[in-house]
C-alpha cells in the first residue's frame, strides 16, 4: 500500500476527506489524528504568512474573519514558490470576488497597497542621484532628461481613501479619514518603505517617467495644476531617482 | 582578507537568527559563536534582510538552512529554486548548507511544511538523486536533517537511521542531527531515543539542532509531541543532547525558536545552557 504525495496533498487540503490509508501510529494502527497535525501545520503556517503580509486588512476585518478568509484563499491559491515573503500576491483579485467581502469595496485596493509596501521592502538596492544634480542642468536639458526611478518605488491608484485607511491602522494619531479617491507613492529611502499621498497628476507624471518618457513629455501627461518642483523635491529627498540621462 | 574562521561552524552554540534580535546579537553576543538563517528569507532582491545578512556574515560564521527545496519530493527539484539557492550560497559563501529529509512541494504547489516520506529502496534512490543534484549545483557538501515524525508509513521497510546511512553512503553528504526531532519522533512512534542515537552515524554529524516542542494527545490518549519551535528546549531533550555529545564529542549546537519568538534574554539563557553542555564534553 503506497501513499502518493498527490493523495497526501489532497488529504491535507480537504479536511472532509479521510486520512490516506497506509499511515500508521506507533502501534501500527491506522491514524487520522496524526495526519491532522500536518493538516493543521500547513493551514496555520500559510495563514500566518498572510497575517504577516496584510496587517491592515487583518485589523480591518478582525482575526476571525481573516482566518476564515485565509482558509479559503490558501486552498484556492497555494504558493507557487517557497518564498513566503511574496505569498498573497493574488489577494486583491481574490477579495474582489470573495462573497463575504463584497460590502468592503476598498479591501482589494488596500491589499494592493500592502503588496506594494512588501515588494518595496524586498526590492533591489540602487544608489540615488545626489540632491543637487537637477540644478546643474539647463532648462532645455532638464526637459529632455530621462529619469530612472528606484526599483523600490511603487504607485498604487485607488478610487478609495487607501492612504487614510493605511494611516489610521498603522500610525498613532492619524488624521481623520476623508472619503475620496487616493493615490499612494511608495518610496524606500533606506530600508523602510514609506507611503506618500500624491495627486492624479503626480501619479501620471511618475507613470510617464516609468515608461521612459522624457521629463518634458511626462509633464504634459500630468497636465494642469502639476507642481513639478514639489514632486521632484519629494523624489530626490526620498532617494527615489537613481539615474538621469 | 579571507577569514577561515568565518567559513567553518565552530563547536559553539549558535542561534536561529531573527531580525528583531539584530541589535542584541551585535552588541553582546556572549558565548554565541555562529548564526543560522532560513535560505528562503534571503532570496529577495535587496533591502534590509540582505544588508543585515551581509553585515552579520562579516562577524559570525553563517549556516544556511533551507526549508523549501523539497528533497523528498516525488517530482524533480524546482530549477528556479535551486538557481536562487545557488545565488545565495554563491555570494554569501556560508560555513554550512543544510536541508531536510522531507518534501514540501507537490505539482509546483509549495505547502510550507516539512512533510514525511516512507523509507524504502525507491525513496532512498529519489532522495540520493536529489542530494546529488543539489551538491553538484552548489559545488559543496550539504547536511541532511532527520525529521520530526507524527506517523509512519506501512510501505516503509527501513529504519530512519539505516535510510540516512544509505543516503550518506551514496551521496557523501553529511547529517544534521536534531535531537528534539529524535525525542519527538521516539515519543510519537514508540522507540527509545537513546537507541536511535546509538544507531545514528554520529561521525557524519556536522551540526546539532535543539528546539522546543508542544505536548498533545492522539486518538487513544497517548502523548503526541508537536515540533513547534515555540518554547524552551525540554529537559529530557537536554538529557538526550548530553547522551549524544558523550558519544559524538563536541559539535556546533543550534538553538531554534521560530514561533512566539521571545526577547533576546530568553534565547541568551538557552544559548548559555548549550554552552554549558558543550563545556561538559571531554576534549
Short mmCIF file of C-alpha atoms in Angstrom, two decimals:
data_model
loop_
_atom_site.label_atom_id
_atom_site.label_comp_id
_atom_site.label_asym_id
_atom_site.label_seq_id
_atom_site.Cartn_x
_atom_site.Cartn_y
_atom_site.Cartn_z
CA UNK A 1 0.00 0.00 0.00
CA UNK A 2 1.63 3.24 -1.10
CA UNK A 3 0.55 6.76 -0.27
CA UNK A 4 1.31 9.08 -3.18
CA UNK A 5 2.23 12.68 -2.48
CA UNK A 6 -0.76 13.60 -4.65
CA UNK A 7 -3.11 11.82 -2.24
CA UNK A 8 -1.24 13.13 0.79
CA UNK A 9 -1.59 16.70 -0.54
CA UNK A 10 -5.27 16.26 -1.37
CA UNK A 11 -5.90 14.93 2.14
CA UNK A 12 -4.09 17.87 3.72
CA UNK A 13 -6.09 20.44 1.79
CA UNK A 14 -9.50 18.83 2.28
CA UNK A 15 -10.28 18.20 5.97
CA UNK A 16 -13.50 16.39 4.98
CA UNK A 17 -11.52 13.60 3.30
CA UNK A 18 -10.41 10.65 5.43
CA UNK A 19 -6.65 10.41 6.01
CA UNK A 20 -4.95 8.32 3.29
CA UNK A 21 -4.70 4.62 4.10
CA UNK A 22 -1.27 3.30 4.95
CA UNK A 23 -0.38 5.90 7.59
CA UNK A 24 0.23 4.36 10.99
CA UNK A 25 0.70 5.41 14.60
CA UNK A 26 3.42 3.99 16.87
CA UNK A 27 1.46 0.78 17.45
CA UNK A 28 0.98 0.11 13.74
CA UNK A 29 -2.69 1.18 13.73
CA UNK A 30 -4.31 3.43 11.10
CA UNK A 31 -4.28 7.00 12.36
CA UNK A 32 -6.16 10.15 11.46
CA UNK A 33 -5.32 12.42 14.42
CA UNK A 34 -1.64 12.25 13.47
CA UNK A 35 -2.43 13.20 9.86
CA UNK A 36 -4.33 16.18 11.28
CA UNK A 37 -1.01 17.52 12.62
CA UNK A 38 0.15 18.05 9.02
CA UNK A 39 -3.25 19.46 8.00
CA UNK A 40 -3.01 21.94 10.84
CA UNK A 41 0.66 22.83 10.21
CA UNK A 42 0.01 23.65 6.55
CA UNK A 43 -3.13 25.71 7.19
CA UNK A 44 -1.67 27.61 10.15
CA UNK A 45 1.70 28.35 8.54
CA UNK A 46 0.11 29.68 5.34
CA UNK A 47 -2.47 31.68 7.30
CA UNK A 48 0.27 33.19 9.47
CA UNK A 49 2.17 34.15 6.32
CA UNK A 50 -0.94 36.04 5.12
CA UNK A 51 -1.41 37.74 8.52
CA UNK A 52 2.20 38.97 8.30
CA UNK A 53 1.66 40.15 4.71
CA UNK A 54 -1.59 42.06 5.27
CA UNK A 55 -1.51 43.74 8.71
CA UNK A 56 -4.01 46.44 7.71
CA UNK A 57 -6.52 44.02 6.19
CA UNK A 58 -6.13 41.91 9.33
CA UNK A 59 -7.00 44.90 11.55
CA UNK A 60 -9.87 45.96 9.31
CA UNK A 61 -11.68 42.61 9.25
CA UNK A 62 -10.54 41.10 12.58
CA UNK A 63 -8.93 37.78 13.47
CA UNK A 64 -11.94 35.50 12.95
CA UNK A 65 -12.89 36.86 9.52
CA UNK A 66 -9.26 36.98 8.38
CA UNK A 67 -8.51 33.37 9.34
CA UNK A 68 -11.71 32.09 7.72
CA UNK A 69 -10.88 34.06 4.56
CA UNK A 70 -7.27 32.82 4.62
CA UNK A 71 -8.55 29.24 4.85
CA UNK A 72 -10.43 29.74 1.57
CA UNK A 73 -7.56 31.65 -0.07
CA UNK A 74 -4.88 29.10 0.74
CA UNK A 75 -6.94 26.22 -0.64
CA UNK A 76 -7.50 28.02 -3.94
CA UNK A 77 -4.17 29.88 -4.16
CA UNK A 78 -1.36 27.70 -2.85
CA UNK A 79 2.08 29.31 -3.03
CA UNK A 80 3.87 28.57 -6.29
CA UNK A 81 7.30 29.18 -4.75
CA UNK A 82 8.87 28.70 -1.31
CA UNK A 83 9.33 32.48 -0.99
CA UNK A 84 6.72 33.17 1.68
CA UNK A 85 7.57 36.89 1.59
CA UNK A 86 5.69 37.13 -1.70
CA UNK A 87 2.77 34.86 -0.76
CA UNK A 88 -0.62 36.52 -1.16
CA UNK A 89 0.03 38.30 -4.45
CA UNK A 90 -3.41 37.20 -5.75
CA UNK A 91 -5.22 38.62 -2.71
CA UNK A 92 -6.64 41.75 -4.48
CA UNK A 93 -8.33 39.68 -7.20
CA UNK A 94 -9.47 37.13 -4.61
CA UNK A 95 -11.04 39.80 -2.37
CA UNK A 96 -12.90 41.31 -5.34
CA UNK A 97 -14.74 38.02 -5.79
CA UNK A 98 -14.90 36.76 -2.18
CA UNK A 99 -18.65 36.99 -1.34
CA UNK A 100 -18.29 37.86 2.38
CA UNK A 101 -16.04 40.84 1.45
CA UNK A 102 -18.43 42.40 -1.06
CA UNK A 103 -19.57 45.14 1.32
CA UNK A 104 -15.93 46.20 1.86
CA UNK A 105 -15.21 47.53 -1.63
CA UNK A 106 -11.93 49.17 -0.56
CA UNK A 107 -10.30 45.92 0.62
CA UNK A 108 -8.78 44.88 -2.75
CA UNK A 109 -7.04 48.25 -3.11
CA UNK A 110 -5.77 48.15 0.49
CA UNK A 111 -4.37 44.70 -0.36
CA UNK A 112 -2.65 46.18 -3.42
CA UNK A 113 -1.05 48.84 -1.21
CA UNK A 114 0.17 46.24 1.29
CA UNK A 115 1.64 44.16 -1.55
CA UNK A 116 3.37 47.28 -2.92
CA UNK A 117 4.90 48.01 0.51
CA UNK A 118 6.17 44.46 0.85
CA UNK A 119 7.58 44.36 -2.69
CA UNK A 120 9.31 47.65 -1.97
CA UNK A 121 10.85 46.22 1.23
CA UNK A 122 12.46 43.34 -0.70
CA UNK A 123 13.25 45.25 -3.93
CA UNK A 124 16.78 45.58 -5.22
CA UNK A 125 19.16 48.23 -3.91
CA UNK A 126 20.16 51.21 -6.07
CA UNK A 127 22.28 54.29 -5.38
CA UNK A 128 20.25 57.52 -5.61
CA UNK A 129 21.47 60.54 -7.56
CA UNK A 130 22.73 63.45 -5.46
CA UNK A 131 20.17 66.09 -4.46
CA UNK A 132 21.80 68.92 -6.43
CA UNK A 133 22.02 67.10 -9.76
CA UNK A 134 18.92 68.72 -11.30
CA UNK A 135 20.19 72.22 -10.53
CA UNK A 136 23.19 71.68 -12.79
CA UNK A 137 21.01 71.10 -15.89
CA UNK A 138 19.98 73.90 -18.30
CA UNK A 139 16.16 74.15 -18.73
CA UNK A 140 16.19 72.50 -22.20
CA UNK A 141 18.42 69.68 -20.93
CA UNK A 142 16.10 69.20 -17.95
CA UNK A 143 13.03 68.85 -20.19
CA UNK A 144 14.86 66.31 -22.37
CA UNK A 145 16.18 64.33 -19.38
CA UNK A 146 15.09 60.76 -18.77
CA UNK A 147 14.88 59.85 -15.11
CA UNK A 148 15.33 56.28 -13.83
CA UNK A 149 13.45 55.52 -10.63
CA UNK A 150 14.39 53.22 -7.76
CA UNK A 151 13.42 49.53 -8.03
CA UNK A 152 11.74 50.02 -4.64
CA UNK A 153 9.32 52.69 -5.94
CA UNK A 154 5.66 51.74 -6.38
CA UNK A 155 2.46 53.61 -7.26
CA UNK A 156 -0.99 52.42 -6.19
CA UNK A 157 -4.03 54.28 -7.55
CA UNK A 158 -7.41 53.85 -5.98
CA UNK A 159 -10.93 55.25 -6.00
CA UNK A 160 -10.94 54.69 -2.21
CA UNK A 161 -9.05 56.54 0.57
CA UNK A 162 -6.36 53.86 0.84
CA UNK A 163 -3.70 56.21 2.21
CA UNK A 164 -6.02 57.35 5.01
CA UNK A 165 -7.04 53.75 5.76
CA UNK A 166 -3.39 52.70 5.92
CA UNK A 167 -2.51 55.63 8.21
CA UNK A 168 -5.40 55.16 10.59
CA UNK A 169 -4.46 51.49 11.09
CA UNK A 170 -0.67 51.80 11.23
CA UNK A 171 0.07 55.20 12.77
CA UNK A 172 -0.92 56.66 16.14
CA UNK A 173 -2.87 59.95 15.99
CA UNK A 174 -3.58 59.64 12.26
CA UNK A 175 -5.79 62.40 10.81
CA UNK A 176 -9.48 61.66 10.29
CA UNK A 177 -10.34 59.65 7.20
CA UNK A 178 -11.70 61.64 4.23
CA UNK A 179 -13.94 59.76 1.83
CA UNK A 180 -12.23 60.31 -1.54
CA UNK A 181 -10.06 58.68 -4.18
CA UNK A 182 -6.39 58.48 -3.14
CA UNK A 183 -3.14 57.55 -4.90
CA UNK A 184 -0.12 56.38 -2.96
CA UNK A 185 3.54 56.66 -3.88
CA UNK A 186 5.76 54.17 -2.03
CA UNK A 187 9.43 55.10 -1.66
CA UNK A 188 12.20 53.40 0.29
CA UNK A 189 14.75 55.98 1.44
CA UNK A 190 16.94 53.30 3.03
CA UNK A 191 15.25 50.16 4.28
CA UNK A 192 11.75 51.18 5.33
CA UNK A 193 9.07 51.59 2.63
CA UNK A 194 7.23 54.88 3.13
CA UNK A 195 3.79 55.70 1.66
CA UNK A 196 3.02 59.25 0.44
CA UNK A 197 -0.31 60.67 -0.67
CA UNK A 198 0.03 62.02 -4.23
CA UNK A 199 -2.33 63.65 -6.74
CA UNK A 200 -3.55 62.15 -10.02
CA UNK A 201 -1.17 64.50 -11.83
CA UNK A 202 1.78 63.29 -9.72
CA UNK A 203 0.86 59.69 -10.41
CA UNK A 204 0.51 60.37 -14.16
CA UNK A 205 3.91 62.10 -14.21
CA UNK A 206 5.67 59.23 -12.41
CA UNK A 207 3.97 56.62 -14.59
CA UNK A 208 5.20 58.51 -17.68
CA UNK A 209 8.76 58.51 -16.30
CA UNK A 210 8.50 54.78 -15.60
CA UNK A 211 7.51 54.27 -19.26
CA UNK A 212 10.73 56.00 -20.33
CA UNK A 213 9.31 59.37 -21.40
CA UNK A 214 11.50 62.47 -21.13
CA UNK A 215 10.69 64.84 -18.28
CA UNK A 216 9.02 67.39 -20.60
CA UNK A 217 6.72 64.75 -22.07
CA UNK A 218 5.91 63.42 -18.59
CA UNK A 219 4.94 66.97 -17.57
CA UNK A 220 2.49 67.23 -20.45
CA UNK A 221 0.95 63.87 -19.37
CA UNK A 222 0.48 65.28 -15.88
CA UNK A 223 -1.48 68.24 -17.22
CA UNK A 224 -2.83 71.28 -15.39
CA UNK A 225 -2.04 72.03 -11.77
CA UNK A 226 1.04 69.83 -11.64
CA UNK A 227 3.75 71.06 -9.26
CA UNK A 228 6.98 69.80 -10.81
CA UNK A 229 9.26 71.31 -8.18
CA UNK A 230 7.39 69.79 -5.26
CA UNK A 231 7.31 66.29 -6.75
CA UNK A 232 10.96 66.30 -7.90
CA UNK A 233 11.90 67.53 -4.42
CA UNK A 234 10.00 64.64 -2.82
CA UNK A 235 11.58 62.08 -5.16
CA UNK A 236 15.06 63.47 -4.50
CA UNK A 237 14.63 63.60 -0.72
CA UNK A 238 13.34 60.04 -0.74
CA UNK A 239 16.28 58.79 -2.80
CA UNK A 240 13.86 57.60 -5.48
CA UNK A 241 15.85 58.80 -8.55
CA UNK A 242 18.70 56.54 -9.48
CA UNK A 243 19.87 57.89 -12.82
CA UNK A 244 19.41 60.94 -15.07
CA UNK A 245 20.43 60.86 -18.74
CA UNK B 1 41.01 39.45 3.93
CA UNK B 2 39.67 35.88 3.87
CA UNK B 3 38.99 34.78 7.42
CA UNK B 4 38.83 30.98 7.52
CA UNK B 5 37.14 31.01 10.95
CA UNK B 6 34.08 32.62 9.34
CA UNK B 7 33.72 29.68 6.95
CA UNK B 8 33.58 26.80 9.43
CA UNK B 9 30.92 26.22 12.10
CA UNK B 10 32.71 26.25 15.48
CA UNK B 11 31.92 23.76 18.25
CA UNK B 12 29.97 26.52 20.00
CA UNK B 13 26.31 27.45 20.44
CA UNK B 14 24.57 29.13 17.52
CA UNK B 15 21.07 30.54 17.21
CA UNK B 16 18.42 30.74 14.51
CA UNK B 17 18.66 34.42 13.54
CA UNK B 18 15.60 36.65 13.91
CA UNK B 19 15.80 40.28 12.70
CA UNK B 20 14.33 41.63 15.96
CA UNK B 21 17.49 40.43 17.76
CA UNK B 22 19.92 42.20 15.42
CA UNK B 23 21.00 44.88 17.93
CA UNK B 24 21.30 42.45 20.86
CA UNK B 25 23.36 39.98 18.85
CA UNK B 26 25.78 42.58 17.52
CA UNK B 27 26.07 44.43 20.88
CA UNK B 28 26.55 41.49 23.26
CA UNK B 29 26.90 38.09 21.60
CA UNK B 30 28.19 36.36 24.78
CA UNK B 31 29.06 32.72 24.03
CA UNK B 32 27.18 32.87 20.71
CA UNK B 33 29.55 31.52 18.07
CA UNK B 34 27.51 31.45 14.85
CA UNK B 35 24.11 32.12 13.27
CA UNK B 36 21.70 30.12 11.16
CA UNK B 37 19.33 31.67 8.62
CA UNK B 38 16.49 30.18 6.61
CA UNK B 39 17.60 30.39 3.00
CA UNK B 40 14.18 31.40 1.66
CA UNK B 41 14.02 34.56 3.78
CA UNK B 42 17.11 35.90 1.98
CA UNK B 43 16.02 35.26 -1.60
CA UNK B 44 14.62 38.76 -2.14
CA UNK B 45 16.43 41.25 -4.36
CA UNK B 46 17.73 43.64 -1.69
CA UNK B 47 16.73 45.86 1.22
CA UNK B 48 17.21 45.32 4.93
CA UNK B 49 17.30 41.48 5.03
CA UNK B 50 20.27 41.24 2.68
CA UNK B 51 22.03 44.27 4.20
CA UNK B 52 21.76 42.74 7.68
CA UNK B 53 22.95 39.37 6.43
CA UNK B 54 25.97 40.94 4.70
CA UNK B 55 26.88 42.73 7.92
CA UNK B 56 26.35 39.69 10.16
CA UNK B 57 28.41 37.49 7.84
CA UNK B 58 31.43 39.74 8.48
CA UNK B 59 31.23 38.93 12.20
CA UNK B 60 29.76 35.42 12.50
CA UNK B 61 30.03 32.14 10.62
CA UNK B 62 26.64 31.62 8.92
CA UNK B 63 24.78 28.36 8.40
CA UNK B 64 22.24 28.48 5.56
CA UNK B 65 19.33 26.19 6.37
CA UNK B 66 16.86 25.56 3.54
CA UNK B 67 13.20 24.83 4.21
CA UNK B 68 11.83 24.85 0.66
CA UNK B 69 13.86 22.54 -1.59
CA UNK B 70 11.55 19.53 -1.15
CA UNK B 71 14.38 16.99 -1.36
CA UNK B 72 11.98 14.14 -0.61
CA UNK B 73 9.53 15.22 -3.32
CA UNK B 74 8.32 12.79 -5.98
CA UNK B 75 8.76 15.44 -8.65
CA UNK B 76 12.02 16.98 -9.84
CA UNK B 77 13.64 19.74 -7.81
CA UNK B 78 12.39 23.20 -8.78
CA UNK B 79 15.17 24.52 -11.04
CA UNK B 80 14.30 28.16 -10.25
CA UNK B 81 14.56 27.50 -6.53
CA UNK B 82 17.89 25.74 -6.99
CA UNK B 83 19.13 28.73 -9.01
CA UNK B 84 18.10 31.13 -6.22
CA UNK B 85 19.84 28.94 -3.66
CA UNK B 86 22.98 28.77 -5.77
CA UNK B 87 22.99 32.58 -5.98
CA UNK B 88 22.64 32.99 -2.19
CA UNK B 89 25.25 30.36 -1.33
CA UNK B 90 27.50 31.83 -4.04
CA UNK B 91 27.70 35.38 -2.72
CA UNK B 92 27.48 34.51 0.98
CA UNK B 93 29.89 31.55 0.95
CA UNK B 94 28.40 30.28 4.22
CA UNK B 95 30.09 27.92 6.67
CA UNK B 96 27.41 25.29 6.04
CA UNK B 97 24.34 24.47 3.97
CA UNK B 98 21.67 22.07 5.23
CA UNK B 99 18.20 20.89 4.22
CA UNK B 100 15.56 18.45 5.44
CA UNK B 101 14.67 14.83 4.84
CA UNK B 102 11.13 15.85 3.86
CA UNK B 103 9.03 17.15 0.99
CA UNK B 104 7.08 20.39 0.79
CA UNK B 105 6.20 20.89 -2.88
CA UNK B 106 3.76 18.89 -4.96
CA UNK B 107 2.82 19.68 -8.55
CA UNK B 108 4.58 23.07 -8.22
CA UNK B 109 2.49 23.96 -5.16
CA UNK B 110 4.50 24.79 -2.03
CA UNK B 111 2.79 23.63 1.19
CA UNK B 112 5.12 25.41 3.67
CA UNK B 113 5.56 22.37 5.92
CA UNK B 114 8.08 19.55 6.18
CA UNK B 115 6.07 16.50 5.10
CA UNK B 116 7.10 12.89 5.70
CA UNK B 117 8.16 10.18 3.29
CA UNK B 118 8.35 6.39 3.54
CA UNK B 119 11.74 4.72 3.90
CA UNK B 120 12.46 2.08 1.26
CA UNK B 121 14.68 1.41 -1.75
CA UNK B 122 12.70 3.66 -4.08
CA UNK B 123 12.77 6.66 -1.74
CA UNK B 124 16.48 6.22 -0.94
CA UNK B 125 17.20 6.48 -4.67
CA UNK B 126 14.96 9.53 -5.07
CA UNK B 127 16.48 11.39 -2.11
CA UNK B 128 20.06 10.46 -3.09
CA UNK B 129 19.48 11.67 -6.67
CA UNK B 130 18.12 15.00 -5.41
CA UNK B 131 21.04 15.45 -2.99
CA UNK B 132 23.49 14.71 -5.82
CA UNK B 133 21.77 17.41 -7.87
CA UNK B 134 21.96 19.94 -5.01
CA UNK B 135 25.60 19.20 -4.18
CA UNK B 136 26.55 19.43 -7.86
CA UNK B 137 24.68 22.71 -8.33
CA UNK B 138 26.14 24.29 -5.17
CA UNK B 139 29.61 22.79 -5.55
CA UNK B 140 29.67 21.84 -1.89
CA UNK B 141 28.72 19.12 0.56
CA UNK B 142 25.35 19.55 2.26
CA UNK B 143 23.95 18.30 5.58
CA UNK B 144 20.62 16.43 5.67
CA UNK B 145 18.42 16.78 8.78
CA UNK B 146 16.40 13.99 10.40
CA UNK B 147 12.68 14.91 10.58
CA UNK B 148 10.21 15.01 13.44
CA UNK B 149 7.57 12.36 12.74
CA UNK B 150 3.92 12.12 13.72
CA UNK B 151 3.18 8.95 11.80
CA UNK B 152 4.84 6.05 9.99
CA UNK B 153 4.21 4.58 6.53
CA UNK B 154 3.04 0.99 6.11
CA UNK B 155 5.23 0.87 2.97
CA UNK B 156 8.48 1.65 4.88
CA UNK B 157 10.87 -1.28 5.18
CA UNK B 158 13.97 0.51 6.52
CA UNK B 159 14.65 2.33 9.76
CA UNK B 160 15.26 6.07 9.53
CA UNK B 161 18.88 5.64 10.66
CA UNK B 162 19.53 2.95 8.01
CA UNK B 163 17.91 5.21 5.42
CA UNK B 164 20.18 8.13 6.39
CA UNK B 165 23.29 5.91 6.38
CA UNK B 166 22.43 4.70 2.87
CA UNK B 167 21.90 8.28 1.62
CA UNK B 168 25.26 9.30 3.11
CA UNK B 169 26.98 6.29 1.51
CA UNK B 170 25.53 7.13 -1.92
CA UNK B 171 25.99 10.91 -1.92
CA UNK B 172 28.79 11.75 0.50
CA UNK B 173 26.52 14.28 2.21
CA UNK B 174 26.78 14.96 5.94
CA UNK B 175 24.00 14.92 8.52
CA UNK B 176 22.32 17.45 10.74
CA UNK B 177 21.10 15.71 13.90
CA UNK B 178 18.07 17.37 15.51
CA UNK B 179 17.87 15.79 18.98
CA UNK B 180 14.48 17.39 19.66
CA UNK B 181 13.19 15.74 16.47
CA UNK B 182 14.59 12.42 17.72
CA UNK B 183 12.77 12.85 21.04
CA UNK B 184 9.52 13.92 19.33
CA UNK B 185 9.60 11.02 16.83
CA UNK B 186 10.59 8.48 19.52
CA UNK B 187 7.65 9.53 21.72
CA UNK B 188 5.20 9.61 18.81
CA UNK B 189 6.28 6.35 17.21
CA UNK B 190 7.26 4.39 20.32
CA UNK B 191 11.01 3.80 20.08
CA UNK B 192 13.75 4.76 22.52
CA UNK B 193 15.58 7.98 21.66
CA UNK B 194 18.85 6.60 23.06
CA UNK B 195 18.54 3.57 20.75
CA UNK B 196 18.13 5.95 17.80
CA UNK B 197 21.27 7.87 18.82
CA UNK B 198 23.17 4.56 19.23
CA UNK B 199 22.21 3.63 15.63
CA UNK B 200 22.93 7.10 14.20
CA UNK B 201 26.19 7.61 12.27
CA UNK B 202 27.44 10.33 14.64
CA UNK B 203 30.76 10.70 12.80
CA UNK B 204 28.76 12.19 9.87
CA UNK B 205 27.12 14.88 12.01
CA UNK B 206 28.17 18.43 11.12
CA UNK B 207 25.62 20.21 13.30
CA UNK B 208 23.12 19.51 16.08
CA UNK B 209 19.73 21.23 16.43
CA UNK B 210 17.80 21.84 19.66
CA UNK B 211 14.30 23.28 19.78
CA UNK B 212 11.14 23.28 21.87
CA UNK B 213 8.09 21.07 21.34
CA UNK B 214 4.44 21.16 22.41
CA UNK B 215 2.55 18.30 24.06
CA UNK B 216 -0.77 16.98 22.72
CA UNK B 217 -2.57 13.63 22.76
CA UNK B 218 -3.51 11.30 19.91
CA UNK B 219 -6.85 9.49 19.39
CA UNK B 220 -6.01 6.93 22.11
CA UNK B 221 -4.90 9.50 24.69
CA UNK B 222 -1.24 8.64 24.09
CA UNK B 223 1.22 11.57 24.17
CA UNK B 224 1.66 13.25 20.80
CA UNK B 225 4.53 15.74 20.67
CA UNK B 226 4.48 18.58 18.15
CA UNK B 227 7.75 20.09 16.91
CA UNK B 228 6.70 23.72 17.36
CA UNK B 229 10.00 25.60 17.92
CA UNK B 230 7.94 27.90 20.14
CA UNK B 231 9.35 27.40 23.66
CA UNK B 232 12.40 26.38 25.70
CA UNK B 233 14.14 23.10 24.95
CA UNK B 234 12.57 20.43 27.20
CA UNK B 235 14.66 18.84 29.99
CA UNK B 236 14.60 15.30 28.54
CA UNK B 237 15.90 16.76 25.25
CA UNK B 238 18.83 18.38 27.10
CA UNK B 239 19.48 14.95 28.66
CA UNK B 240 19.39 13.35 25.20
CA UNK B 241 21.84 16.00 23.99
CA UNK B 242 24.22 15.08 26.82
CA UNK B 243 23.88 11.39 25.87
CA UNK B 244 24.67 12.30 22.26
CA UNK B 245 27.64 14.58 22.99
CA UNK B 246 29.17 11.87 25.24
CA UNK B 247 29.31 9.69 22.13
CA UNK B 248 29.89 12.21 19.35
CA UNK B 249 32.22 14.72 21.03
CA UNK B 250 31.61 18.46 20.72
CA UNK B 251 29.61 19.71 17.71
CA UNK B 252 28.17 23.03 16.52
CA UNK B 253 24.95 23.33 18.53
CA UNK B 254 21.93 25.37 17.38
CA UNK B 255 19.03 26.78 19.41
CA UNK B 256 15.93 27.06 17.16
CA UNK B 257 12.98 29.24 18.20
CA UNK B 258 10.70 30.16 15.27
CA UNK B 259 7.21 30.86 16.64
CA UNK B 260 6.28 33.19 19.52
CA UNK B 261 9.89 34.36 19.36
CA UNK B 262 10.90 35.75 22.79
CA UNK B 263 13.02 38.72 23.82
CA UNK B 264 16.76 38.19 23.50
CA UNK B 265 17.48 37.37 27.20
CA UNK B 266 15.31 34.24 26.97
CA UNK B 267 17.30 32.99 23.99
CA UNK B 268 20.56 34.05 25.65
CA UNK B 269 19.70 31.76 28.59
CA UNK B 270 19.19 28.82 26.19
CA UNK B 271 22.48 29.66 24.48
CA UNK B 272 24.23 29.72 27.89
CA UNK B 273 22.77 26.29 28.69
CA UNK B 274 24.01 24.95 25.34
CA UNK B 275 27.46 26.41 26.08
CA UNK B 276 27.41 24.59 29.42
CA UNK B 277 26.56 21.29 27.70
CA UNK B 278 29.47 21.78 25.29
CA UNK B 279 31.88 22.67 28.13
CA UNK B 280 31.00 19.39 29.85
CA UNK B 281 32.14 17.37 26.81
CA UNK B 282 35.55 15.76 27.37
CA UNK B 283 38.13 17.18 24.94
#
